[in-house]
């Protein structure tokens, strides 16, 4: 009953910031005139930007785990972790460019960016805990990668629907890389479970 009362009385979760520049405002207004709500796209761009920035930090921490404990047979190599980190950084940059091109402020915390930041708190906690190993951290990272795949898929569809075909193509390129991330993390975790089940984990060495 108390939760219901709070839910009916609470206001909205965050709000969209106004456009940054006059030029941007004019463009945003134009979008609205075309019958689309520009804020919906800007909110989702802000969400993706926030999550990709977090993605870079997650891979930074995964690289530390790797350096601390090494990998296992069928586990990740340092080169793969470093390459995936670069992918996340590039995806972040794609979102910065997209927001700037639309006249929006890429540093703004949009409502969906705020929501996804709260969602990823558990993942960050597991990965930044010094007691967790690389496999524990990758198990948490799997949540981030699956959310990444879903997020880019949604953004590609939305951009396409709103007629931003260049942005949609960029999103699909990122989606292809995120699919590789998700499949790789899944493969590493399966290999870890198999090595552990064979009782061979103590022989795991850094590659
Ligand atoms: Fe990502
Ligand atoms: Fe990713």
PDB file of C-alpha atoms and ligand atoms in Angstrom:
ATOM      1  CA  UNK A   1       0.000   0.000   0.000  1.00  0.00           C
ATOM      2  CA  UNK A   2       2.840   2.376   0.876  1.00  0.00           C
ATOM      3  CA  UNK A   3       4.637   1.592  -2.413  1.00  0.00           C
ATOM      4  CA  UNK A   4       1.410   2.224  -4.348  1.00  0.00           C
ATOM      5  CA  UNK A   5       0.949   5.562  -2.636  1.00  0.00           C
ATOM      6  CA  UNK A   6       4.520   6.620  -3.414  1.00  0.00           C
ATOM      7  CA  UNK A   7       4.146   5.466  -7.059  1.00  0.00           C
ATOM      8  CA  UNK A   8       1.055   7.608  -7.598  1.00  0.00           C
ATOM      9  CA  UNK A   9       2.505  10.661  -5.856  1.00  0.00           C
ATOM     10  CA  UNK A  10       6.081  10.637  -7.179  1.00  0.00           C
ATOM     11  CA  UNK A  11       6.933  12.839 -10.159  1.00  0.00           C
ATOM     12  CA  UNK A  12       8.709  11.776 -13.345  1.00  0.00           C
ATOM     13  CA  UNK A  13      12.197  10.239 -13.263  1.00  0.00           C
ATOM     14  CA  UNK A  14      14.465  13.021 -14.490  1.00  0.00           C
ATOM     15  CA  UNK A  15      13.823  15.379 -17.400  1.00  0.00           C
ATOM     16  CA  UNK A  16      15.339  16.173 -20.778  1.00  0.00           C
ATOM     17  CA  UNK A  17      17.664  19.180 -20.847  1.00  0.00           C
ATOM     18  CA  UNK A  18      16.825  22.000 -23.314  1.00  0.00           C
ATOM     19  CA  UNK A  19      18.828  22.100 -26.581  1.00  0.00           C
ATOM     20  CA  UNK A  20      22.370  23.462 -26.168  1.00  0.00           C
ATOM     21  CA  UNK A  21      22.584  25.865 -29.074  1.00  0.00           C
ATOM     22  CA  UNK A  22      20.247  28.038 -31.117  1.00  0.00           C
ATOM     23  CA  UNK A  23      21.333  26.113 -34.182  1.00  0.00           C
ATOM     24  CA  UNK A  24      20.499  22.920 -32.340  1.00  0.00           C
ATOM     25  CA  UNK A  25      17.200  24.325 -31.168  1.00  0.00           C
ATOM     26  CA  UNK A  26      16.230  25.143 -34.727  1.00  0.00           C
ATOM     27  CA  UNK A  27      17.124  21.625 -35.870  1.00  0.00           C
ATOM     28  CA  UNK A  28      15.304  20.061 -32.922  1.00  0.00           C
ATOM     29  CA  UNK A  29      12.271  22.201 -33.640  1.00  0.00           C
ATOM     30  CA  UNK A  30      12.406  21.067 -37.263  1.00  0.00           C
ATOM     31  CA  UNK A  31      12.370  17.442 -36.140  1.00  0.00           C
ATOM     32  CA  UNK A  32       9.311  18.133 -33.997  1.00  0.00           C
ATOM     33  CA  UNK A  33       7.598  19.782 -36.980  1.00  0.00           C
ATOM     34  CA  UNK A  34       8.229  16.644 -39.009  1.00  0.00           C
ATOM     35  CA  UNK A  35       6.005  14.890 -36.477  1.00  0.00           C
ATOM     36  CA  UNK A  36       8.668  13.115 -34.443  1.00  0.00           C
ATOM     37  CA  UNK A  37       9.513  13.814 -30.846  1.00  0.00           C
ATOM     38  CA  UNK A  38      13.241  14.613 -31.035  1.00  0.00           C
ATOM     39  CA  UNK A  39      13.556  14.167 -27.278  1.00  0.00           C
ATOM     40  CA  UNK A  40      12.848  10.436 -27.550  1.00  0.00           C
ATOM     41  CA  UNK A  41      15.871   9.927 -29.819  1.00  0.00           C
ATOM     42  CA  UNK A  42      18.069  12.284 -27.745  1.00  0.00           C
ATOM     43  CA  UNK A  43      17.102  10.424 -24.567  1.00  0.00           C
ATOM     44  CA  UNK A  44      18.069   7.054 -26.078  1.00  0.00           C
ATOM     45  CA  UNK A  45      21.312   8.494 -27.503  1.00  0.00           C
ATOM     46  CA  UNK A  46      22.124   9.776 -24.014  1.00  0.00           C
ATOM     47  CA  UNK A  47      21.396   6.318 -22.575  1.00  0.00           C
ATOM     48  CA  UNK A  48      23.737   4.582 -25.031  1.00  0.00           C
ATOM     49  CA  UNK A  49      26.443   7.199 -24.470  1.00  0.00           C
ATOM     50  CA  UNK A  50      26.304   6.664 -20.687  1.00  0.00           C
ATOM     51  CA  UNK A  51      26.390   2.875 -21.000  1.00  0.00           C
ATOM     52  CA  UNK A  52      29.275   2.811 -23.485  1.00  0.00           C
ATOM     53  CA  UNK A  53      31.285   5.137 -21.212  1.00  0.00           C
ATOM     54  CA  UNK A  54      30.639   2.686 -18.368  1.00  0.00           C
ATOM     55  CA  UNK A  55      31.615  -0.123 -20.784  1.00  0.00           C
ATOM     56  CA  UNK A  56      35.100   1.376 -21.154  1.00  0.00           C
ATOM     57  CA  UNK A  57      35.478   1.472 -17.357  1.00  0.00           C
ATOM     58  CA  UNK A  58      34.215  -2.106 -17.045  1.00  0.00           C
ATOM     59  CA  UNK A  59      36.866  -3.309 -19.507  1.00  0.00           C
ATOM     60  CA  UNK A  60      39.515  -1.265 -17.656  1.00  0.00           C
ATOM     61  CA  UNK A  61      38.605  -3.255 -14.535  1.00  0.00           C
ATOM     62  CA  UNK A  62      38.477  -6.579 -16.436  1.00  0.00           C
ATOM     63  CA  UNK A  63      42.008  -5.897 -17.701  1.00  0.00           C
ATOM     64  CA  UNK A  64      43.140  -5.369 -14.083  1.00  0.00           C
ATOM     65  CA  UNK A  65      41.526  -8.709 -13.116  1.00  0.00           C
ATOM     66  CA  UNK A  66      43.328 -10.371 -16.013  1.00  0.00           C
ATOM     67  CA  UNK A  67      46.644  -8.902 -14.909  1.00  0.00           C
ATOM     68  CA  UNK A  68      46.000 -10.025 -11.318  1.00  0.00           C
ATOM     69  CA  UNK A  69      44.887 -13.619 -11.931  1.00  0.00           C
ATOM     70  CA  UNK A  70      45.477 -14.496 -15.586  1.00  0.00           C
ATOM     71  CA  UNK A  71      43.097 -16.412 -17.864  1.00  0.00           C
ATOM     72  CA  UNK A  72      42.307 -20.112 -18.443  1.00  0.00           C
ATOM     73  CA  UNK A  73      42.157 -22.553 -21.355  1.00  0.00           C
ATOM     74  CA  UNK A  74      39.533 -21.083 -23.716  1.00  0.00           C
ATOM     75  CA  UNK A  75      39.398 -17.858 -21.675  1.00  0.00           C
ATOM     76  CA  UNK A  76      40.037 -14.308 -22.887  1.00  0.00           C
ATOM     77  CA  UNK A  77      43.426 -13.039 -24.026  1.00  0.00           C
ATOM     78  CA  UNK A  78      44.667  -9.599 -22.996  1.00  0.00           C
ATOM     79  CA  UNK A  79      44.520  -8.539 -26.669  1.00  0.00           C
ATOM     80  CA  UNK A  80      40.807  -9.409 -26.857  1.00  0.00           C
ATOM     81  CA  UNK A  81      39.982  -7.443 -23.693  1.00  0.00           C
ATOM     82  CA  UNK A  82      41.953  -4.440 -24.962  1.00  0.00           C
ATOM     83  CA  UNK A  83      40.241  -4.640 -28.387  1.00  0.00           C
ATOM     84  CA  UNK A  84      36.767  -4.786 -26.813  1.00  0.00           C
ATOM     85  CA  UNK A  85      37.645  -1.823 -24.601  1.00  0.00           C
ATOM     86  CA  UNK A  86      38.523   0.148 -27.771  1.00  0.00           C
ATOM     87  CA  UNK A  87      35.173  -0.863 -29.304  1.00  0.00           C
ATOM     88  CA  UNK A  88      33.303   0.559 -26.300  1.00  0.00           C
ATOM     89  CA  UNK A  89      35.342   3.788 -26.464  1.00  0.00           C
ATOM     90  CA  UNK A  90      34.573   4.123 -30.186  1.00  0.00           C
ATOM     91  CA  UNK A  91      30.851   3.499 -29.540  1.00  0.00           C
ATOM     92  CA  UNK A  92      30.909   6.242 -26.894  1.00  0.00           C
ATOM     93  CA  UNK A  93      32.473   8.595 -29.437  1.00  0.00           C
ATOM     94  CA  UNK A  94      29.845   7.717 -32.066  1.00  0.00           C
ATOM     95  CA  UNK A  95      27.158   8.815 -29.581  1.00  0.00           C
ATOM     96  CA  UNK A  96      29.002  12.041 -28.721  1.00  0.00           C
ATOM     97  CA  UNK A  97      29.201  12.912 -32.442  1.00  0.00           C
ATOM     98  CA  UNK A  98      25.548  12.015 -33.009  1.00  0.00           C
ATOM     99  CA  UNK A  99      24.359  14.209 -30.123  1.00  0.00           C
ATOM    100  CA  UNK A 100      26.552  17.140 -31.185  1.00  0.00           C
ATOM    101  CA  UNK A 101      25.258  16.816 -34.775  1.00  0.00           C
ATOM    102  CA  UNK A 102      21.692  17.087 -33.427  1.00  0.00           C
ATOM    103  CA  UNK A 103      22.637  20.197 -31.431  1.00  0.00           C
ATOM    104  CA  UNK A 104      22.287  18.385 -28.099  1.00  0.00           C
ATOM    105  CA  UNK A 105      24.589  18.423 -25.068  1.00  0.00           C
ATOM    106  CA  UNK A 106      26.504  15.107 -24.904  1.00  0.00           C
ATOM    107  CA  UNK A 107      27.374  15.737 -21.233  1.00  0.00           C
ATOM    108  CA  UNK A 108      23.691  15.885 -20.191  1.00  0.00           C
ATOM    109  CA  UNK A 109      22.333  13.075 -18.010  1.00  0.00           C
ATOM    110  CA  UNK A 110      19.072  12.180 -19.767  1.00  0.00           C
ATOM    111  CA  UNK A 111      16.352  10.225 -17.879  1.00  0.00           C
ATOM    112  CA  UNK A 112      17.223   6.937 -19.668  1.00  0.00           C
ATOM    113  CA  UNK A 113      20.941   7.560 -19.032  1.00  0.00           C
ATOM    114  CA  UNK A 114      20.120   7.921 -15.348  1.00  0.00           C
ATOM    115  CA  UNK A 115      18.042   4.706 -15.372  1.00  0.00           C
ATOM    116  CA  UNK A 116      20.743   2.632 -17.061  1.00  0.00           C
ATOM    117  CA  UNK A 117      23.394   4.028 -14.700  1.00  0.00           C
ATOM    118  CA  UNK A 118      21.348   2.722 -11.758  1.00  0.00           C
ATOM    119  CA  UNK A 119      20.789  -0.611 -13.560  1.00  0.00           C
ATOM    120  CA  UNK A 120      24.517  -1.134 -14.048  1.00  0.00           C
ATOM    121  CA  UNK A 121      25.416  -0.515 -10.377  1.00  0.00           C
ATOM    122  CA  UNK A 122      25.419  -4.230  -9.537  1.00  0.00           C
ATOM    123  CA  UNK A 123      27.678  -5.034 -12.500  1.00  0.00           C
ATOM    124  CA  UNK A 124      30.105  -2.289 -11.429  1.00  0.00           C
ATOM    125  CA  UNK A 125      30.085  -3.540  -7.825  1.00  0.00           C
ATOM    126  CA  UNK A 126      30.969  -7.109  -8.812  1.00  0.00           C
ATOM    127  CA  UNK A 127      33.702  -6.054 -11.252  1.00  0.00           C
ATOM    128  CA  UNK A 128      35.308  -3.475  -8.940  1.00  0.00           C
ATOM    129  CA  UNK A 129      35.291  -5.744  -5.864  1.00  0.00           C
ATOM    130  CA  UNK A 130      38.947  -6.743  -5.289  1.00  0.00           C
ATOM    131  CA  UNK A 131      37.849 -10.203  -4.054  1.00  0.00           C
ATOM    132  CA  UNK A 132      36.199 -11.217  -7.360  1.00  0.00           C
ATOM    133  CA  UNK A 133      38.230 -13.031 -10.014  1.00  0.00           C
ATOM    134  CA  UNK A 134      38.153 -12.641 -13.784  1.00  0.00           C
ATOM    135  CA  UNK A 135      35.415 -15.280 -14.196  1.00  0.00           C
ATOM    136  CA  UNK A 136      33.140 -13.595 -11.612  1.00  0.00           C
ATOM    137  CA  UNK A 137      33.756 -10.264 -13.305  1.00  0.00           C
ATOM    138  CA  UNK A 138      32.996 -11.697 -16.760  1.00  0.00           C
ATOM    139  CA  UNK A 139      29.743 -13.154 -15.413  1.00  0.00           C
ATOM    140  CA  UNK A 140      28.736  -9.603 -14.462  1.00  0.00           C
ATOM    141  CA  UNK A 141      30.054  -8.279 -17.791  1.00  0.00           C
ATOM    142  CA  UNK A 142      27.732 -10.713 -19.586  1.00  0.00           C
ATOM    143  CA  UNK A 143      24.765  -8.699 -18.253  1.00  0.00           C
ATOM    144  CA  UNK A 144      26.315  -5.518 -19.678  1.00  0.00           C
ATOM    145  CA  UNK A 145      27.019  -7.101 -23.075  1.00  0.00           C
ATOM    146  CA  UNK A 146      23.497  -8.533 -23.421  1.00  0.00           C
ATOM    147  CA  UNK A 147      22.065  -5.116 -22.520  1.00  0.00           C
ATOM    148  CA  UNK A 148      24.481  -3.577 -25.063  1.00  0.00           C
ATOM    149  CA  UNK A 149      23.153  -5.822 -27.840  1.00  0.00           C
ATOM    150  CA  UNK A 150      19.538  -4.976 -26.986  1.00  0.00           C
ATOM    151  CA  UNK A 151      20.338  -1.260 -26.660  1.00  0.00           C
ATOM    152  CA  UNK A 152      22.042  -0.921 -30.056  1.00  0.00           C
ATOM    153  CA  UNK A 153      19.325  -2.990 -31.706  1.00  0.00           C
ATOM    154  CA  UNK A 154      16.641  -0.653 -30.350  1.00  0.00           C
ATOM    155  CA  UNK A 155      18.596   2.485 -31.293  1.00  0.00           C
ATOM    156  CA  UNK A 156      19.263   1.211 -34.842  1.00  0.00           C
ATOM    157  CA  UNK A 157      15.533   0.568 -35.317  1.00  0.00           C
ATOM    158  CA  UNK A 158      14.530   3.937 -33.866  1.00  0.00           C
ATOM    159  CA  UNK A 159      17.090   5.847 -35.984  1.00  0.00           C
ATOM    160  CA  UNK A 160      15.888   4.004 -39.094  1.00  0.00           C
ATOM    161  CA  UNK A 161      12.229   4.725 -38.302  1.00  0.00           C
ATOM    162  CA  UNK A 162      12.970   8.429 -37.784  1.00  0.00           C
ATOM    163  CA  UNK A 163      14.858   8.639 -41.100  1.00  0.00           C
ATOM    164  CA  UNK A 164      18.392   8.979 -39.661  1.00  0.00           C
ATOM    165  CA  UNK A 165      19.823   6.340 -42.007  1.00  0.00           C
ATOM    166  CA  UNK A 166      23.482   7.253 -41.433  1.00  0.00           C
ATOM    167  CA  UNK A 167      23.057   6.977 -37.664  1.00  0.00           C
ATOM    168  CA  UNK A 168      21.169   3.699 -38.124  1.00  0.00           C
ATOM    169  CA  UNK A 169      24.115   2.306 -40.108  1.00  0.00           C
ATOM    170  CA  UNK A 170      26.545   3.374 -37.341  1.00  0.00           C
ATOM    171  CA  UNK A 171      24.305   1.661 -34.772  1.00  0.00           C
ATOM    172  CA  UNK A 172      24.278  -1.560 -36.809  1.00  0.00           C
ATOM    173  CA  UNK A 173      28.072  -1.518 -37.021  1.00  0.00           C
ATOM    174  CA  UNK A 174      28.219  -1.176 -33.224  1.00  0.00           C
ATOM    175  CA  UNK A 175      25.564  -3.902 -32.860  1.00  0.00           C
ATOM    176  CA  UNK A 176      27.722  -6.331 -34.871  1.00  0.00           C
ATOM    177  CA  UNK A 177      30.650  -5.668 -32.501  1.00  0.00           C
ATOM    178  CA  UNK A 178      28.441  -6.033 -29.414  1.00  0.00           C
ATOM    179  CA  UNK A 179      27.191  -9.385 -30.735  1.00  0.00           C
ATOM    180  CA  UNK A 180      30.839 -10.474 -30.925  1.00  0.00           C
ATOM    181  CA  UNK A 181      31.443  -9.214 -27.346  1.00  0.00           C
ATOM    182  CA  UNK A 182      28.399 -11.103 -26.002  1.00  0.00           C
ATOM    183  CA  UNK A 183      29.306 -14.328 -27.852  1.00  0.00           C
ATOM    184  CA  UNK A 184      32.942 -14.120 -26.679  1.00  0.00           C
ATOM    185  CA  UNK A 185      32.027 -13.561 -23.015  1.00  0.00           C
ATOM    186  CA  UNK A 186      29.611 -16.500 -23.221  1.00  0.00           C
ATOM    187  CA  UNK A 187      32.327 -18.724 -24.767  1.00  0.00           C
ATOM    188  CA  UNK A 188      34.887 -17.703 -22.093  1.00  0.00           C
ATOM    189  CA  UNK A 189      32.431 -18.442 -19.282  1.00  0.00           C
ATOM    190  CA  UNK A 190      31.524 -21.868 -20.709  1.00  0.00           C
ATOM    191  CA  UNK A 191      35.228 -22.728 -21.034  1.00  0.00           C
ATOM    192  CA  UNK A 192      35.808 -21.602 -17.428  1.00  0.00           C
ATOM    193  CA  UNK A 193      32.973 -23.803 -16.116  1.00  0.00           C
ATOM    194  CA  UNK A 194      34.363 -26.793 -18.061  1.00  0.00           C
ATOM    195  CA  UNK A 195      37.929 -26.275 -16.853  1.00  0.00           C
ATOM    196  CA  UNK A 196      36.647 -25.859 -13.275  1.00  0.00           C
ATOM    197  CA  UNK A 197      34.482 -28.994 -13.565  1.00  0.00           C
ATOM    198  CA  UNK A 198      37.519 -31.001 -14.712  1.00  0.00           C
ATOM    199  CA  UNK A 199      39.342 -29.763 -11.603  1.00  0.00           C
ATOM    200  CA  UNK A 200      42.011 -28.126 -13.747  1.00  0.00           C
ATOM    201  CA  UNK A 201      41.500 -24.537 -12.698  1.00  0.00           C
ATOM    202  CA  UNK A 202      44.551 -24.466 -10.425  1.00  0.00           C
ATOM    203  CA  UNK A 203      46.680 -25.102 -13.542  1.00  0.00           C
ATOM    204  CA  UNK A 204      45.249 -22.051 -15.291  1.00  0.00           C
ATOM    205  CA  UNK A 205      47.987 -19.658 -16.320  1.00  0.00           C
ATOM    206  CA  UNK A 206      48.171 -16.139 -17.652  1.00  0.00           C
ATOM    207  CA  UNK A 207      48.536 -16.170 -21.422  1.00  0.00           C
TER     208      UNK A 207
HETATM  209 FE1  LIG B   1      29.067  -1.407 -25.551  1.00  0.00          FE
HETATM  210 FE1  LIG B   2      30.307  -4.463 -25.516  1.00  0.00          FE
END
